[in-house]
Coordinates of C-alpha atoms in Angstrom, one line a residue:
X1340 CA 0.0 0.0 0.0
X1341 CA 1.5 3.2 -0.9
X1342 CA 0.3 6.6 -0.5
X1343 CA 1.5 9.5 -2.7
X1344 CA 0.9 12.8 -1.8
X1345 CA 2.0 16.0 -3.9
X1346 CA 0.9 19.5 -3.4
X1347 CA -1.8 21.2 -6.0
X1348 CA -3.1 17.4 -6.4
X1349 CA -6.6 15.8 -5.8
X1350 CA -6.3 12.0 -5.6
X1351 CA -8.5 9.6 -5.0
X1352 CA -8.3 5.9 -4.2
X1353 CA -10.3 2.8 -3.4
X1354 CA -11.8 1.9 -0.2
X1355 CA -9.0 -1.2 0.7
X1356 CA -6.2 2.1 -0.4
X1357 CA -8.9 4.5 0.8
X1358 CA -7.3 8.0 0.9
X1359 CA -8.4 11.2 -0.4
X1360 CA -6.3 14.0 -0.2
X1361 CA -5.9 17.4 -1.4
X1362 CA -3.8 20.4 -0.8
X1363 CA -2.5 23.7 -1.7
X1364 CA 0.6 25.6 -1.2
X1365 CA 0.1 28.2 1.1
X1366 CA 1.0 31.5 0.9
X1367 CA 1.7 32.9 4.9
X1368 CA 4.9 33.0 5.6
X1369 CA 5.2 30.0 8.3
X1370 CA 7.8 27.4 7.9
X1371 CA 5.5 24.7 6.2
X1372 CA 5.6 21.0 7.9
X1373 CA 5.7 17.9 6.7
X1374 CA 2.3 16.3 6.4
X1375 CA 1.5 13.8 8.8
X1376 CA -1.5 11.3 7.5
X1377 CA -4.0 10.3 10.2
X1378 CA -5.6 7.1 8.7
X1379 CA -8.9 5.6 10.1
X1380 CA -9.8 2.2 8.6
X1381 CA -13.4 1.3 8.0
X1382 CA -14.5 -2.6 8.7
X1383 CA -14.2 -3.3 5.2
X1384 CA -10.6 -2.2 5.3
X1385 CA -10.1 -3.9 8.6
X1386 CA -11.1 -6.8 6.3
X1387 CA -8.7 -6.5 3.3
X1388 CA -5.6 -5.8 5.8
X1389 CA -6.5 -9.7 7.4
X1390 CA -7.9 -11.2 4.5
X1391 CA -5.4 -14.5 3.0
X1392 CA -2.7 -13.6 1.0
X1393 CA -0.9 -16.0 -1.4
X1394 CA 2.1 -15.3 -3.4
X1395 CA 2.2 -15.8 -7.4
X1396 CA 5.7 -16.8 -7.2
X1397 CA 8.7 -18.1 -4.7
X1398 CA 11.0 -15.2 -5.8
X1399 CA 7.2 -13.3 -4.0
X1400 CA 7.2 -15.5 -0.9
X1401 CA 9.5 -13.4 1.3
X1402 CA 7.2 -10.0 0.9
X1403 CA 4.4 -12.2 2.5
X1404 CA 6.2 -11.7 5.8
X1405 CA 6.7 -8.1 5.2
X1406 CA 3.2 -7.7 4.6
X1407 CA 1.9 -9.6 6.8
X1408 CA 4.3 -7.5 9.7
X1409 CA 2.9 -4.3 7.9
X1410 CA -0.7 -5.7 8.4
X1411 CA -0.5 -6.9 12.0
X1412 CA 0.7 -3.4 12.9
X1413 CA -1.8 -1.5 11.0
X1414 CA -4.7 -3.7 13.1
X1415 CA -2.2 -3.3 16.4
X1416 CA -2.8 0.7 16.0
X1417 CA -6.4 0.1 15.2
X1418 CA -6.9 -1.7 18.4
X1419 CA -5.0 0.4 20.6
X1420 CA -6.6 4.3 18.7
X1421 CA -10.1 3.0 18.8
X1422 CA -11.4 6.1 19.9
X1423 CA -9.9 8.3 16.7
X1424 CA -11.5 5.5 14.4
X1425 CA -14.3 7.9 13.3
X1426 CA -11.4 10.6 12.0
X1427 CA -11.2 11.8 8.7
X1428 CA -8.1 10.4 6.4
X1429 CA -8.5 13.3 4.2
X1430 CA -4.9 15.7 3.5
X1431 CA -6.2 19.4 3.4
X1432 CA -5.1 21.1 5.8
X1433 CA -1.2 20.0 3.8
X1434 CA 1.4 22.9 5.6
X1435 CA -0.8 24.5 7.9
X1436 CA 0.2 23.9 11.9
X1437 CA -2.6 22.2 13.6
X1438 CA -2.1 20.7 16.7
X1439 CA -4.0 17.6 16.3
X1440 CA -1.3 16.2 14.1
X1441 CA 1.3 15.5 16.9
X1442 CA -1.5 13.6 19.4
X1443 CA 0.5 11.0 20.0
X1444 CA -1.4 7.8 19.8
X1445 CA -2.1 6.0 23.3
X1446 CA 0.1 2.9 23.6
X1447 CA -0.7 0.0 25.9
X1448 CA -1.5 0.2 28.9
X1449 CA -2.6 3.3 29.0
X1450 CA -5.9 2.2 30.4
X1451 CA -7.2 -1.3 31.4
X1452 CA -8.6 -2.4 28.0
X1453 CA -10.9 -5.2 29.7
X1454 CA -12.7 -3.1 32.2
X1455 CA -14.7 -2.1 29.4
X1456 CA -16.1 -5.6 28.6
X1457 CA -18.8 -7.0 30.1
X1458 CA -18.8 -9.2 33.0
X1459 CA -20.2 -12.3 31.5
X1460 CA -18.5 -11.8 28.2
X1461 CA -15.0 -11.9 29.6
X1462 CA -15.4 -14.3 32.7
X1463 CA -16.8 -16.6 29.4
X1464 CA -13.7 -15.8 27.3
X1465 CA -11.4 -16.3 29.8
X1466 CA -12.7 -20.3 30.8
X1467 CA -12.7 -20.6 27.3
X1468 CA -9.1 -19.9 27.3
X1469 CA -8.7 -22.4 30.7
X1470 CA -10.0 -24.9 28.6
X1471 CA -7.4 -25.0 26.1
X1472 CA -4.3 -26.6 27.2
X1473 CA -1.7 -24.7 26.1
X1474 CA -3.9 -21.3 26.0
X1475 CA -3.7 -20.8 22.4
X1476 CA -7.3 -19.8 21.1
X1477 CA -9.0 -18.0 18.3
X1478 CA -12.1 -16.3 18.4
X1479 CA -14.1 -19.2 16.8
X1480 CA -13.0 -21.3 19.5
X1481 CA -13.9 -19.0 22.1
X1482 CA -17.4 -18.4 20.3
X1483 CA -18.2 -22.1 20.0
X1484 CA -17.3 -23.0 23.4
X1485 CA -19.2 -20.3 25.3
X1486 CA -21.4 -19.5 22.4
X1487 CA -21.1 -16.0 23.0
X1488 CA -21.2 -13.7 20.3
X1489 CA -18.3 -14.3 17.6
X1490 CA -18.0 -10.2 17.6
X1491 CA -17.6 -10.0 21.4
X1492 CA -15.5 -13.1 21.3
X1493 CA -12.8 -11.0 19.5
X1494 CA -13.2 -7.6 20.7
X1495 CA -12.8 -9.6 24.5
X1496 CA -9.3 -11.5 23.3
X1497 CA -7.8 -8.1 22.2
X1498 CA -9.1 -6.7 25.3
X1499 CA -7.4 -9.5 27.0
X1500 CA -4.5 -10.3 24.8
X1501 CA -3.7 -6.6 25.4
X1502 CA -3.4 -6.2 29.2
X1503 CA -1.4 -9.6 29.7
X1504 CA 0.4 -9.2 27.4
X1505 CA -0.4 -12.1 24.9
X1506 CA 1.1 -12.3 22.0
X1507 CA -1.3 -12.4 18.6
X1508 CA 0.1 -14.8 15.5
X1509 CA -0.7 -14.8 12.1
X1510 CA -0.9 -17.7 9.7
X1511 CA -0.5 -17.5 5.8
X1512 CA -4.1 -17.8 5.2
X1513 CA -4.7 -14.9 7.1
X1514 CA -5.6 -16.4 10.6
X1515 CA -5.5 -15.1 13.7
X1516 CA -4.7 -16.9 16.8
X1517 CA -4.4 -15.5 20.5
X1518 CA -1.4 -17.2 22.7
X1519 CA -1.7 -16.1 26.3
X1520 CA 0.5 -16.6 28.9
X1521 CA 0.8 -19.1 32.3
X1522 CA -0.3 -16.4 34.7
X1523 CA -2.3 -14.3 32.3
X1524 CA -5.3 -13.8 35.0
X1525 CA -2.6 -13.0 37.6
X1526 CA -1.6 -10.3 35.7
X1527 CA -5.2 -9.6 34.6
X1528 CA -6.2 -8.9 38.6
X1529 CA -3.1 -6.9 39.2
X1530 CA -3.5 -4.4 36.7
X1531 CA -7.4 -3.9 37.0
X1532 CA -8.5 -2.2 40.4
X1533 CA -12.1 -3.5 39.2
X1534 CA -11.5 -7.6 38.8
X1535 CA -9.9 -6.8 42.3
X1536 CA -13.0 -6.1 43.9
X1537 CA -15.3 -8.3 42.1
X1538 CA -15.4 -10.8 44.8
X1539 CA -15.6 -8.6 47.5
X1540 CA -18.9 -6.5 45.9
X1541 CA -20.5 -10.1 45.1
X1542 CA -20.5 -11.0 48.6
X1543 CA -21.8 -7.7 49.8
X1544 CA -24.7 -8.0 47.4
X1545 CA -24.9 -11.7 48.2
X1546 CA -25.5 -10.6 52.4
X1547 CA -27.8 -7.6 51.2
X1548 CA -30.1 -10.1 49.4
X1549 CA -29.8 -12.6 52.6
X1550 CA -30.7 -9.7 54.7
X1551 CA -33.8 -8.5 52.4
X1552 CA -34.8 -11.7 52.7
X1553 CA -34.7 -12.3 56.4
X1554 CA -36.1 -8.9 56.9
X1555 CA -39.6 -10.1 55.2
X1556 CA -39.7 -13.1 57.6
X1557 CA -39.1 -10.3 60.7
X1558 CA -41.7 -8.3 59.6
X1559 CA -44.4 -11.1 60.1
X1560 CA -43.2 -12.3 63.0
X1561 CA -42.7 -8.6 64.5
X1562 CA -46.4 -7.4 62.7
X1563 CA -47.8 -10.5 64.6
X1564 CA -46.5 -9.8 68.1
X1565 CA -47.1 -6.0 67.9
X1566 CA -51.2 -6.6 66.5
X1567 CA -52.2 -8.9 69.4
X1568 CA -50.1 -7.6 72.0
X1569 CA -51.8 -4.0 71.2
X1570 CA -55.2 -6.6 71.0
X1571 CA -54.3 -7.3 74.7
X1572 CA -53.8 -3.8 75.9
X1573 CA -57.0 -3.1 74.3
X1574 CA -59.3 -5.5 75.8
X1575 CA -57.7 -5.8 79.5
X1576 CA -58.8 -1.7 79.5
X1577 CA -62.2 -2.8 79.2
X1578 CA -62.4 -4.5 82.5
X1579 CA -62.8 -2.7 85.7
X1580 CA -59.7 -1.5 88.3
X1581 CA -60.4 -4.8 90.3
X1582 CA -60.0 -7.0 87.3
X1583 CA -57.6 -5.2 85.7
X1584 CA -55.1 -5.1 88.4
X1585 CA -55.8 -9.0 88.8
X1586 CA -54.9 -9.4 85.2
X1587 CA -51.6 -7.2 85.5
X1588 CA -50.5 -9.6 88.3
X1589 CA -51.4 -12.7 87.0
X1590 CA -50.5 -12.7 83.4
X1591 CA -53.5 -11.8 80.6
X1592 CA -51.7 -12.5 77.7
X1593 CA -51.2 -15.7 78.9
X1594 CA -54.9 -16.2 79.1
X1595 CA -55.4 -14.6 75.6
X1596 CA -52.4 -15.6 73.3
X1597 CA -48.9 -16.9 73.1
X1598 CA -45.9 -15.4 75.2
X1599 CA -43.4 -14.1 72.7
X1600 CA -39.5 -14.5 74.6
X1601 CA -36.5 -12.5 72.7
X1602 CA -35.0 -16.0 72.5
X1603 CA -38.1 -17.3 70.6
X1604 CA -36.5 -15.5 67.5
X1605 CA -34.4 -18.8 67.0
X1606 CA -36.9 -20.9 66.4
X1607 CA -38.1 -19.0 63.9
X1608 CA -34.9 -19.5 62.8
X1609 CA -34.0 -23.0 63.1
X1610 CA -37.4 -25.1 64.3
X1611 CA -34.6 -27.3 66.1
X1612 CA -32.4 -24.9 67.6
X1613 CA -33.1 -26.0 71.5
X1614 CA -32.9 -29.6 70.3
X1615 CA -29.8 -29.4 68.3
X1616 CA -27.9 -26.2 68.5
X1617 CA -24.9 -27.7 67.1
X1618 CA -27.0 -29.1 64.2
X1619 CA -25.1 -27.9 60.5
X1620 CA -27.3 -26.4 58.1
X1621 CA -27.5 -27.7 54.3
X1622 CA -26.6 -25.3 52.5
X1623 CA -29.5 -25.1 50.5
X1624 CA -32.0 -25.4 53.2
X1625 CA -34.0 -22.4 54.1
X1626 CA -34.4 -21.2 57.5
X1627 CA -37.9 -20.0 58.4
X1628 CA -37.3 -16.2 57.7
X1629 CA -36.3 -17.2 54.0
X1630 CA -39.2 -19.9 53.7
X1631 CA -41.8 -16.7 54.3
X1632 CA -40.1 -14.5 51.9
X1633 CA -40.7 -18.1 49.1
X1634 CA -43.8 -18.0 50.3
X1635 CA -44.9 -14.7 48.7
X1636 CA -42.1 -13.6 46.0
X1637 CA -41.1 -17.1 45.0
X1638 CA -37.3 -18.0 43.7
X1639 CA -36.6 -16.5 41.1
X1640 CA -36.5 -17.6 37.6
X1641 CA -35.3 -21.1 37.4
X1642 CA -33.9 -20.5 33.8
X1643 CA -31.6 -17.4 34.5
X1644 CA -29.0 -19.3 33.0
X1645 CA -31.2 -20.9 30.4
X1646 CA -30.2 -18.4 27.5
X1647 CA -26.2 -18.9 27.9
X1648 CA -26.3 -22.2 28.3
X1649 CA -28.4 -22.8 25.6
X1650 CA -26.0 -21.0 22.7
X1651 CA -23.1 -22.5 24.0
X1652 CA -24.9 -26.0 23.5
X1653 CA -25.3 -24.6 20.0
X1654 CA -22.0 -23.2 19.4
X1655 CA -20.8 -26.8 20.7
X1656 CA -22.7 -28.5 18.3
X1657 CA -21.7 -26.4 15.1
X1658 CA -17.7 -27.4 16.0
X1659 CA -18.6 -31.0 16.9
X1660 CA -20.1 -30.7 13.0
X1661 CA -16.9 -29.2 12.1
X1662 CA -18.8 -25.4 11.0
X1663 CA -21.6 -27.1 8.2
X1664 CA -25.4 -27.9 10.1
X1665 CA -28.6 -28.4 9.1
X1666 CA -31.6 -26.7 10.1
X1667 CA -32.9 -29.8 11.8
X1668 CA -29.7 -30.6 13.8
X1669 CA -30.2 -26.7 15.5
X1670 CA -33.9 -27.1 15.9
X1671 CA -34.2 -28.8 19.1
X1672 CA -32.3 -25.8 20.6
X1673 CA -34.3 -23.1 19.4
X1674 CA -37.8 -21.8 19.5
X1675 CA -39.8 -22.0 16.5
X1676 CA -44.2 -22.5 15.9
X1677 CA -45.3 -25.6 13.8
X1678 CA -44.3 -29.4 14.1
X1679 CA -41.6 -31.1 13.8
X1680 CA -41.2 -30.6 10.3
X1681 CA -39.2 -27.7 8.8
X1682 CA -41.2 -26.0 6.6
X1683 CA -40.0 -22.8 7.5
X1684 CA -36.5 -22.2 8.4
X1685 CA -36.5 -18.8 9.9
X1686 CA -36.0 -19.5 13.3
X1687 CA -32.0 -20.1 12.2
X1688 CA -31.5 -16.7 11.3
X1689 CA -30.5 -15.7 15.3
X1690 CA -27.6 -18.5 14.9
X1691 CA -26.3 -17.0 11.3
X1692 CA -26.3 -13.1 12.9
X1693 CA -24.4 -14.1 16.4
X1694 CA -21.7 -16.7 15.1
X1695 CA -21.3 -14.9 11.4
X1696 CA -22.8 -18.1 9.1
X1697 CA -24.6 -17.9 6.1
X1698 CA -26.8 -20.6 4.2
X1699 CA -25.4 -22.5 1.0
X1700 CA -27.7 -24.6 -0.8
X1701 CA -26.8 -28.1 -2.8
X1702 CA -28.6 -28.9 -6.3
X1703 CA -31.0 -31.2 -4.2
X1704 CA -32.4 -28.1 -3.1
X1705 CA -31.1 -28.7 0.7
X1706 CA -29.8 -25.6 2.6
X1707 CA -26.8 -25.6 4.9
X1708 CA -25.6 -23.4 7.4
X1709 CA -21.8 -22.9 7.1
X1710 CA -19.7 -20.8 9.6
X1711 CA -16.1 -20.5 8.5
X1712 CA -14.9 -19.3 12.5
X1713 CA -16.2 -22.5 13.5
X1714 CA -13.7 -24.1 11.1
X1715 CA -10.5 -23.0 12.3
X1716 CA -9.1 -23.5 15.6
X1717 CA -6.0 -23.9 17.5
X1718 CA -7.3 -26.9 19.8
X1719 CA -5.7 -30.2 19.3
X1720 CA -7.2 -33.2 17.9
X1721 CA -7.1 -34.8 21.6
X1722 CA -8.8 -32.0 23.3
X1723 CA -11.2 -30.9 20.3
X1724 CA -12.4 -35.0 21.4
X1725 CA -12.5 -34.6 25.1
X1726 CA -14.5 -31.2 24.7
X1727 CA -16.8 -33.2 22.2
X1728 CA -17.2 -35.7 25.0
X1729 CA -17.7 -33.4 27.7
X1730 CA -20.5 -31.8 25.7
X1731 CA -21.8 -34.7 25.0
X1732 CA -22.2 -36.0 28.5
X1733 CA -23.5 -32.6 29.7
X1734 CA -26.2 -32.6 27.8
X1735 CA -28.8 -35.0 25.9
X1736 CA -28.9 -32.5 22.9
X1737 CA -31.7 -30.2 24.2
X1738 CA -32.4 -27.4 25.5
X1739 CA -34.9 -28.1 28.1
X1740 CA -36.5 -25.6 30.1
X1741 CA -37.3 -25.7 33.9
X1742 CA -40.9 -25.9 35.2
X1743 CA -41.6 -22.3 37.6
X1744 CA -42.2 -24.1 40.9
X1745 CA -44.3 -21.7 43.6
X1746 CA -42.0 -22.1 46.5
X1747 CA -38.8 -24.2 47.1
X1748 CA -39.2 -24.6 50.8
X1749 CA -40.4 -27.3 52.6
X1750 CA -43.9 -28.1 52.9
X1751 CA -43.8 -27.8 56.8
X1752 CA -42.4 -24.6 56.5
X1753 CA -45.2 -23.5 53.8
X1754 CA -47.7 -24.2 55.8
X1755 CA -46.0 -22.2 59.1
X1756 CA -45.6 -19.2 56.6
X1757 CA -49.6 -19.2 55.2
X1758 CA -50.6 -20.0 58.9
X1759 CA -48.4 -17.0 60.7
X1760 CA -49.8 -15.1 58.0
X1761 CA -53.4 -15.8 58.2
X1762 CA -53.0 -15.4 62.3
X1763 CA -51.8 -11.8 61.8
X1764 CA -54.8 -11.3 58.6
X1765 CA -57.0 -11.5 61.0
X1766 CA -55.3 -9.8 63.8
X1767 CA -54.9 -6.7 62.0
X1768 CA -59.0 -6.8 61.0
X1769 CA -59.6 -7.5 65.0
X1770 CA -57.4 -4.6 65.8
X1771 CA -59.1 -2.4 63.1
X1772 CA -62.1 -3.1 64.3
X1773 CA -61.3 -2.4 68.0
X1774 CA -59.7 0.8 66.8
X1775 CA -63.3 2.2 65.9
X1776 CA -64.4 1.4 69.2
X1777 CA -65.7 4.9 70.9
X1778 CA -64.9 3.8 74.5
X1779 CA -61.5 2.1 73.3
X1780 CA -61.0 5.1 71.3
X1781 CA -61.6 6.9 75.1
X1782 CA -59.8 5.1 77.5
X1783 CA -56.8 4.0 75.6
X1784 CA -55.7 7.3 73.8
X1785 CA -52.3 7.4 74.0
X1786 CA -52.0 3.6 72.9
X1787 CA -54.5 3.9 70.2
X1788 CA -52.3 7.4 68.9
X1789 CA -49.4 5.3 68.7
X1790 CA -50.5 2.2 67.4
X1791 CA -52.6 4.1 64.8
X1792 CA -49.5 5.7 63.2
X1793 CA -48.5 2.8 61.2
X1794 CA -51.7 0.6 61.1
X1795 CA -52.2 1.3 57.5
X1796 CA -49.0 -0.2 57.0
X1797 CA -50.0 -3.7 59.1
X1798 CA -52.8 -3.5 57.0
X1799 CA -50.9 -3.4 53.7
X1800 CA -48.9 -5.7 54.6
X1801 CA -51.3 -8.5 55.5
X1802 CA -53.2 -8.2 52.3
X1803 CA -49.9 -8.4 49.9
X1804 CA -49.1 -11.1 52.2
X1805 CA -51.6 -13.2 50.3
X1806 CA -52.8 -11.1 47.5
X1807 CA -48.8 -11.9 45.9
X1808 CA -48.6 -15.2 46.1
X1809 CA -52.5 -15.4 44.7
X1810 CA -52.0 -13.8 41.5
X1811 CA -47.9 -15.2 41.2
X1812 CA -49.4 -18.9 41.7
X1813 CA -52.0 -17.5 38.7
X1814 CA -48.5 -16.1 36.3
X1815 CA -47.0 -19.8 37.4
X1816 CA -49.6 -21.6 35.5
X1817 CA -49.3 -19.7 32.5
X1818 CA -45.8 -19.6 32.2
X1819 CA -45.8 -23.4 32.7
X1820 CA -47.8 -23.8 30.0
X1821 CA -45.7 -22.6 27.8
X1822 CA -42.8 -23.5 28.5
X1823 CA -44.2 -27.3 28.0
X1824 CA -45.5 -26.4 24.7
X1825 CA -41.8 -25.1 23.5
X1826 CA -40.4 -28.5 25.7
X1827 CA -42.1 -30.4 23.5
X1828 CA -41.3 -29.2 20.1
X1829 CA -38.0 -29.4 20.9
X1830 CA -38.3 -32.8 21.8
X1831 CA -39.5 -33.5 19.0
X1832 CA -36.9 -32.3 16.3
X1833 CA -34.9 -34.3 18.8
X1834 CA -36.6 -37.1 18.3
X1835 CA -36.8 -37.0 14.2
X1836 CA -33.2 -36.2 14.2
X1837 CA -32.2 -39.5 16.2
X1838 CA -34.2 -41.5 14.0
X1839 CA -34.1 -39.7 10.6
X1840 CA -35.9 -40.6 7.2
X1841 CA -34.4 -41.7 3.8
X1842 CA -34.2 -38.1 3.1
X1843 CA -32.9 -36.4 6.0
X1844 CA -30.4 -38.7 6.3
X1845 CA -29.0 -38.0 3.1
X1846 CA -29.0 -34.2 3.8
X1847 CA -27.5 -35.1 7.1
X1848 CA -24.7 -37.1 5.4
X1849 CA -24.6 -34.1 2.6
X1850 CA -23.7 -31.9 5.4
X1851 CA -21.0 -34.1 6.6
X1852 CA -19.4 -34.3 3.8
X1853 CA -19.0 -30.5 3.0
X1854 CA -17.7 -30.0 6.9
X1855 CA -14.4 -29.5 7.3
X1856 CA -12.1 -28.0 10.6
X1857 CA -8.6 -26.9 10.2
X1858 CA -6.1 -27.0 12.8
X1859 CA -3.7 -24.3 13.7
X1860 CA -0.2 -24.8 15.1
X1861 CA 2.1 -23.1 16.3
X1862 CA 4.3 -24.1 12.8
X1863 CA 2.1 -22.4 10.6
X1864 CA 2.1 -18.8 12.1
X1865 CA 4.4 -16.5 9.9
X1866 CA 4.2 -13.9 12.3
X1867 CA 4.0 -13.5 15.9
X1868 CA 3.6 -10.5 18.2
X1869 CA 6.1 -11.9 20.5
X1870 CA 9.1 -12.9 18.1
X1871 CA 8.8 -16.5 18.9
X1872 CA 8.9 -18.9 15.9
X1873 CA 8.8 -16.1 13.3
X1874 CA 10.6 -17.4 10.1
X1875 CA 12.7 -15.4 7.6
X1876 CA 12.2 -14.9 3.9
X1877 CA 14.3 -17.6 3.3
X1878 CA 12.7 -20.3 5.5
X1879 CA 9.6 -19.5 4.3
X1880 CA 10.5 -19.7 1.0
X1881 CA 11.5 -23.2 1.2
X1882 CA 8.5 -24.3 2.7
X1883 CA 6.6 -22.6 0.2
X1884 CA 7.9 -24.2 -2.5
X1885 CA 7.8 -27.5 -1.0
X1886 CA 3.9 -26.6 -0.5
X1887 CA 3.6 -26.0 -4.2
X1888 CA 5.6 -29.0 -5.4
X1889 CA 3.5 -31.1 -3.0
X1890 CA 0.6 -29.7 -4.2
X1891 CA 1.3 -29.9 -8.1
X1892 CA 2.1 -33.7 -7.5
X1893 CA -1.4 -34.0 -6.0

């Protein structure tokens, strides 16, 4: 690529040269600079600088390397200017001083590139990179492992590669593969303030959501003692001196109610604290405080983690197939309307936008999904197996949904929950009533003031008590409902794929035999970031021409 620039000259070049540039002498009398070209690349540039190169010739063969050094810097200073990417390449302002031309362009390290990615996105990338052996990835890998976006996949390994210092190596066809280092996360946490802290903010959230929890429990069990002790107050005013000062001695509430101790608060805690206060807890057994906040607001979604695990099943299953698949072998991971027969391939169209494929189509009239990242990848043969395996046994090739349940706690401690909470229901509507009592009203003043304050909150908070769980056992059903119907379709591509017709199977076997993965070595990079096994023109030339007389013999 070169670049020619003379004064009182408008060029222009194509997008893959892509410069514009104009200028004219000018006639102040400053000492006139040398111009300095700012050059912003588009994606389709990005493109040509990484797409394969061959050479024509052997005498050619050692430019490769010079090109491919030239390339690998160009997309170096893309990575690290991304913010300037937007800039115009154009040459006007040729011999006029303008300050923007000495920016200097941030180097490394000047900021912690992976801060910027997102959580899930990186932690995915990075046990991606755990998984390989030797740590030597490329983004299809990483994509088809996590089944993450391939887009993220490689904006998250130059992220990575660039603040542990990885080094990036380029193949002859153009490939890129990302070689980290032993103690890459190491140096990951040292650098970046923010992975630092990441355990230590978890935790905190984790104890605030254990404390929300518990707090819901406390309220019951505090709105309970506070209704009918107040209940108690009321109706021992009633009585005359004589009787009242007999039931101050001997114990009303004892007549009237249960006594509530400070220590009772661990039973409500642990129904077998007193029995066995030594007794270890399972860890996912609910104490009662937890069981009354199931009770009303449920567990949460039981498929949370339904959506990631369900593309990396798919990105597993386009490398097991070696980057070619058929509609039908993605269907029982998807959601789609209908049967179980394909009329209508739409619902593939998610899988071709996040992992970059595009549909081919055989003289049979069969279409196939090939995605060319899926077909390169720097795994060995032994691993690329015991990943295949893994996969295999993680999974019976589905994507099954969890049924909502209403409450994961016991049943004992269901039924303690609704029957606390219908003993303060109708506390509170005893209370209210006695509240509208004129001679309560008049010989209990102060009590009734105070108490009054935050009976609209009591009374709030008996009717949610029920009135939630009501209309979230009504949502339940539906959801259920659904998520069945979409079970079942799913099962049912499953099913037609394990025992396939005359005709599917030859598309299946059609598919096969356009699928194709090729393996990446160390041996074939040209070019590494890091100087390490980076031939010279005339080792590569040799093997370049043995390549060719090899090939010619074929």
């Amino acid at each position: 690529m070169k670049l020619s620039i003379r004064p009182n000259l408008t060029s222009s070049r194509s997008a893959t040269g892509a410069f514009s540039s104009s200028s004219s002498q000018p006639s102040t009398g400053k000492r006139l600079r040398r111009p300095t070209a700012k050059v912003s690349l588009s994606s389709s540039s990005r493109r040509h600088l990484l797409k394969p190169w061959t050479s024509s010739s052997s005498s050619s063969s050692s430019s490769n390397i010079h090109t491919a050094r030239r390339r690998f810097s160009i997309c170096a200073a893309y990575n690290n200017n991304d913010n300037n990417k937007k800039k115009s390449s154009d040459f006007s302002n040729y011999g006029e001083e303008d300050d923007d031309f000495d920016e200097p362009v941030p180097g490394p390290g000047g900021r912690i590139e992976s801060d910027a990615i997102q959580r899930n996105v990186r932690d995915s990338v990075i046990n991606a990179i755990d998984q390989s052996q030797n740590r030597r990835v490329t983004a299809g890998d990483v994509a088809s492992s996590s089944g993450i976006q391939l887009f993220d996949a490689t904006q998250a390994l130059t992220a990575l590669a660039a603040d542990t210092n990885a080094s990036l190596e380029v193949t002859n066809d153009g490939d890129l593969v990302y070689a980290f280092p032993s103690g890459y996360k190491q140096l990951l946490q040292a650098k970046s303030f923010k992975l630092k802290t990441e355990p230590t903010v978890d935790k905190v959230k984790e104890f605030l959501s254990y404390l929300v929890r518990v707090s819901f429990g406390t309220t019951l069990v505090a709105s309970v003692v506070i209704v009918y002790t107040t209940i108690f107050a009321l109706l021992s005013s009633q009585r005359d001196d004589r009787n009242d000062r007999r039931s101050s001695r001997g114990g009303g509430m004892m007549f009237f109610g249960p006594r509530f101790y400070p220590g009772d608060i661990f039973w409500y805690l642990d129904p077998y604290y007193y029995r066995r206060p030594y007794r270890l807890r399972a860890k996912d057994e609910m104490n009662f405080f937890e069981a009354v906040f199931s009770f009303v607001f449920g567990d949460g979604d039981p498929n949370n983690d339904f959506e990631r695990e369900r593309w990396a099943l798919i990105g597993q299953t386009i490398a097991k197939n070696e980057g070619v698949v058929t509609g039908e072998q993605l269907a029982p991971f998807l959601d789609r309307e209908g049967s179980a027969e394909l009329s209508d391939e739409s619902f593939v169209l998610p899988v071709l936008t996040r992992f970059e494929g595009s549909p081919e189509m055989d003289d049979s009239g069969n279409i196939f999904y090939r995605f060319p990242a899926a077909q390169v990848t720097a795994l060995e043969k032994k691993q690329q197996n015991r990943l295949k395996r893994d996969s295999a046994s993680s999974t019976n090739g589905l994507a099954k949904e969890e049924r909502w349940s209403f409450s994961l706690a016991d049943p004992s401690q269901k039924f303690m929950s609704a029957a606390l909470g219908v003993a303060n229901f109708v506390g509170v509507i005893w209370l209210s009533s006695l509240m509208t009592d004129p001679q309560v009203l008049y010989r209990n003043a102060e009590l009734v003031q105070s108490v009054g304050g935050f009976l609209p909150a009591l009374q709030v908070y008996a009717a949610l008590f029920f009135a939630i769980p009501f209309f979230r056992n009504f949502r339940i059903g539906m959801k259920n409902k659904q998520i069945d119907r979409r079970n079942t379709l799913r099962l049912q591509s499953l099913l037609r794929l394990e025992r396939p017709d005359e005709k599917l199977r030859r598309k299946l076997m059609e598919a096969k035999s356009k699928a194709g993965r090729k393996f990446v070595s160390e041996k074939d990079s040209i070019f590494s970031s890091s100087g390490k096994g980076q031939k010279d023109g005339s080792t590569f030339e040799l093997e370049d021409f043995d390549r060719r007389l090899n090939n010619e013999k074929k």
